[in-house]
Short mmCIF file of C-alpha atoms in Angstrom, two decimals:
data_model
loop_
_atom_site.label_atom_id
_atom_site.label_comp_id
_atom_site.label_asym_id
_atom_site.label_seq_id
_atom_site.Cartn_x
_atom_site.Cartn_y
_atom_site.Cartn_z
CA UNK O 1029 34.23 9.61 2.98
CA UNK O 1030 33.23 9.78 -0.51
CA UNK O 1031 34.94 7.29 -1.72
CA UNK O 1032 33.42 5.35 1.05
CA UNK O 1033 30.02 5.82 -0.39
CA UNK O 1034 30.88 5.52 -3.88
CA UNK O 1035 32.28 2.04 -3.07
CA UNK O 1036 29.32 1.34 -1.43
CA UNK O 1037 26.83 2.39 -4.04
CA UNK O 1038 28.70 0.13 -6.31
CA UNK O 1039 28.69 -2.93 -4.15
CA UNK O 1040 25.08 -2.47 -3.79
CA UNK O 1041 24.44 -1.80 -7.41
CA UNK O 1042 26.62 -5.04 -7.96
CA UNK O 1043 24.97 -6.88 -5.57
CA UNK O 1044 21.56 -6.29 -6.68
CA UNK O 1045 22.91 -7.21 -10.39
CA UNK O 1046 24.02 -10.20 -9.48
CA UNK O 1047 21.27 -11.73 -7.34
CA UNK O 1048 18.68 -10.01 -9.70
CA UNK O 1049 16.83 -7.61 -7.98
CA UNK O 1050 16.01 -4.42 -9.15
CA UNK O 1051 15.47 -0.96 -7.69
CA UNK O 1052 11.63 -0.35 -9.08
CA UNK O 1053 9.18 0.82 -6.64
CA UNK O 1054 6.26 -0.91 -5.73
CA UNK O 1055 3.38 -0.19 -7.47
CA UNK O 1056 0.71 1.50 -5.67
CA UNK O 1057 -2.09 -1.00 -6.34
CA UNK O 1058 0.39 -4.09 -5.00
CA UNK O 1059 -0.08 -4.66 -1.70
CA UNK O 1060 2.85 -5.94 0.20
CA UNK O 1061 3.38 -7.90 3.53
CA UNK O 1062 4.13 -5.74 7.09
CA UNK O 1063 7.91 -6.50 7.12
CA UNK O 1064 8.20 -5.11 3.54
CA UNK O 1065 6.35 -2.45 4.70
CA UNK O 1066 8.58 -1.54 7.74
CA UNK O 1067 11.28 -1.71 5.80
CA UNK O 1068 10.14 0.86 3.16
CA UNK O 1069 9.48 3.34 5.82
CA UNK O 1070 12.39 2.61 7.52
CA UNK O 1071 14.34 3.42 4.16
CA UNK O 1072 12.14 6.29 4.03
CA UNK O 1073 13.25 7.55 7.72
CA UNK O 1074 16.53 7.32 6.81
CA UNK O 1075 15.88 9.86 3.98
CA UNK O 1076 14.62 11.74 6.11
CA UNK O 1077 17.42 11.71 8.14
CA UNK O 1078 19.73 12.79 5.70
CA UNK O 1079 17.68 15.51 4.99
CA UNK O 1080 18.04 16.66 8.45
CA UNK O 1081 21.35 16.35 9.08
CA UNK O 1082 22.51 17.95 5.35
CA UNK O 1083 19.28 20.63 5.78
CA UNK O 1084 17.87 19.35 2.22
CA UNK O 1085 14.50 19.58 2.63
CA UNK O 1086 13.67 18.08 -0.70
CA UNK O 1087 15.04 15.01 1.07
CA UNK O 1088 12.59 15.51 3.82
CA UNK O 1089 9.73 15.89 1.40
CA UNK O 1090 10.47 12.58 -0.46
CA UNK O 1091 10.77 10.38 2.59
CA UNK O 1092 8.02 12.40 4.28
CA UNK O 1093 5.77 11.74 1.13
CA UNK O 1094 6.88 7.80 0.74
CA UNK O 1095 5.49 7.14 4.38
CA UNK O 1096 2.14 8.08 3.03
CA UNK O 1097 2.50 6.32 -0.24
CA UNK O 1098 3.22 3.01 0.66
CA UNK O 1099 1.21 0.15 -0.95
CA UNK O 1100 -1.55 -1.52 1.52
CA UNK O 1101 -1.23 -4.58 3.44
CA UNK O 1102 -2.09 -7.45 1.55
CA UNK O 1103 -5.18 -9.07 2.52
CA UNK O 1104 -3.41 -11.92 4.19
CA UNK O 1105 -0.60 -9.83 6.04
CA UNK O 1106 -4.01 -7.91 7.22
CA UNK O 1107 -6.32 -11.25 8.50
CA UNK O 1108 -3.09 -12.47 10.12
CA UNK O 1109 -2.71 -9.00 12.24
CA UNK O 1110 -6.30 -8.72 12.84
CA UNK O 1111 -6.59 -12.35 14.30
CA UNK O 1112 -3.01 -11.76 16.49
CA UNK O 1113 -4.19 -8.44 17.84
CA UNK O 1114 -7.92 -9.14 18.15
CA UNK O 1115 -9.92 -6.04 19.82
CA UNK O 1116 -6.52 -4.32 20.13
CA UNK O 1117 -6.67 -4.03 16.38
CA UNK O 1118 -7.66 -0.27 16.54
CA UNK O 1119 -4.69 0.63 18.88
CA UNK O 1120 -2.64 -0.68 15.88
CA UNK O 1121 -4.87 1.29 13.32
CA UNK O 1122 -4.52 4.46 15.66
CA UNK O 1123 -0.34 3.82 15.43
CA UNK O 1124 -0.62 3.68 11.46
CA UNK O 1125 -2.89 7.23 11.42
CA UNK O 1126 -0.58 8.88 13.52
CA UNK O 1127 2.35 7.84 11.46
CA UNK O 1128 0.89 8.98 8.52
CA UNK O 1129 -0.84 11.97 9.45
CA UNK O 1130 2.17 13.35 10.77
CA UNK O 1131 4.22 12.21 7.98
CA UNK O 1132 1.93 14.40 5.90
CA UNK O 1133 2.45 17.38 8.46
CA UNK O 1134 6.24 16.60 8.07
CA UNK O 1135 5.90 16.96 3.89
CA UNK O 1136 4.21 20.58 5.03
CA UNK O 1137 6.71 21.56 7.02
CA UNK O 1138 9.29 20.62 4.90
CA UNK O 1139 8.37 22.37 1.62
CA UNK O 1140 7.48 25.57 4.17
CA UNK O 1141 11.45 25.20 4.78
CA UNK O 1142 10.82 25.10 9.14
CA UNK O 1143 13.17 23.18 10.50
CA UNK O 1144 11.81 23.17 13.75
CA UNK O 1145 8.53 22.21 12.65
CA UNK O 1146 10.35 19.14 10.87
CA UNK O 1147 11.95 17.65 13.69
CA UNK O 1148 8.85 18.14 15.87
CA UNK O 1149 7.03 15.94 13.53
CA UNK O 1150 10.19 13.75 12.65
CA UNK O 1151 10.18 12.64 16.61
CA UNK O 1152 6.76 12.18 16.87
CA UNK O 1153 6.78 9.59 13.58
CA UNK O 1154 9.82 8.17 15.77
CA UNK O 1155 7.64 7.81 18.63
CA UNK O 1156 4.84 6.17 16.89
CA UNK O 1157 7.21 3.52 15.38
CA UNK O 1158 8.70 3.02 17.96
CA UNK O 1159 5.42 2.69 20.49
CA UNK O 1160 4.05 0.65 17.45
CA UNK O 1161 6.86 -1.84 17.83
CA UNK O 1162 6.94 -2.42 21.35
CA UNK O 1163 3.23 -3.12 22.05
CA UNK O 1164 2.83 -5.46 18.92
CA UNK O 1165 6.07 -6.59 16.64
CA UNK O 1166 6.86 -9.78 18.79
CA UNK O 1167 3.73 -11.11 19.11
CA UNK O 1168 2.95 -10.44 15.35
CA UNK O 1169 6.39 -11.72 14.37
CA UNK O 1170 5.58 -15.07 16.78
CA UNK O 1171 2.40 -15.31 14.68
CA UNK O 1172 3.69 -14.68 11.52
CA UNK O 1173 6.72 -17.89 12.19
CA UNK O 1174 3.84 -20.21 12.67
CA UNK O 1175 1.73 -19.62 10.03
#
């Protein structure tokens, strides 16, 4: 198994080398499209995950703490989602709150080392992605491939 990973990590690394990308962060003052954005917290739930599953709650901290630290939309990402999802815009805004308020209860319960606590508010971030998704992602991914 841990060669497995180590194999891995150096694929990636080689990867990334070779088609140029790099590992940095966003800055906080970039703002970034809503795919990128998924995909940050999705990296971040997987953190999380691992943290979980090995009982490192440092892990759970980080990701927990990335969720709420993720640059903004950019102003274009956020015209295009108000104009798809029109007066249900502040469903979607009450989604993103719940995601990151309970992100930021997961951080607490994390560095207060309750487990219990932690995958309370791990499934309820689940459930707001996942909610999140399945009333809006198609239609804002149909109006995102014709623009």
């Amino acid at each position: 198994m841990k060669n497995r990973i180590t194999v891995f990590t150096l694929l990636l690394i080689s990867g990334s080398i070779l088609t140029g990308l790099t590992f940095d962060e966003p800055k906080q003052d970039e703002s970034l499209d809503l795919q990128t954005i998924m995909r940050l917290i999705y990296t971040d739930m997987q953190i999380i995950n691992e943290g979980i599953y090995t009982e490192n709650f440092n892990l759970i901290e980080q990701g927990a703490a990335a969720i709420n630290e993720h640059p903004p939309l950019s102003d274009e990402t956020r015209a295009l989602v108000k104009k798809t999802l029109g007066e249900r815009m502040p469903a979607f805004g009450q989604y993103d709150k719940l995601v990151h308020d309970t992100a930021d209860s997961l951080k607490v319960a994390a560095a207060e080392r309750n487990m219990e606590s932690v995958l309370d508010k791990y499934q309820i971030i689940q459930q707001g992605c996942v909610s999140c998704h399945a009333s809006f992602r198609n239609e804002i991914i149909r109006a995102r491939s014709v623009n």
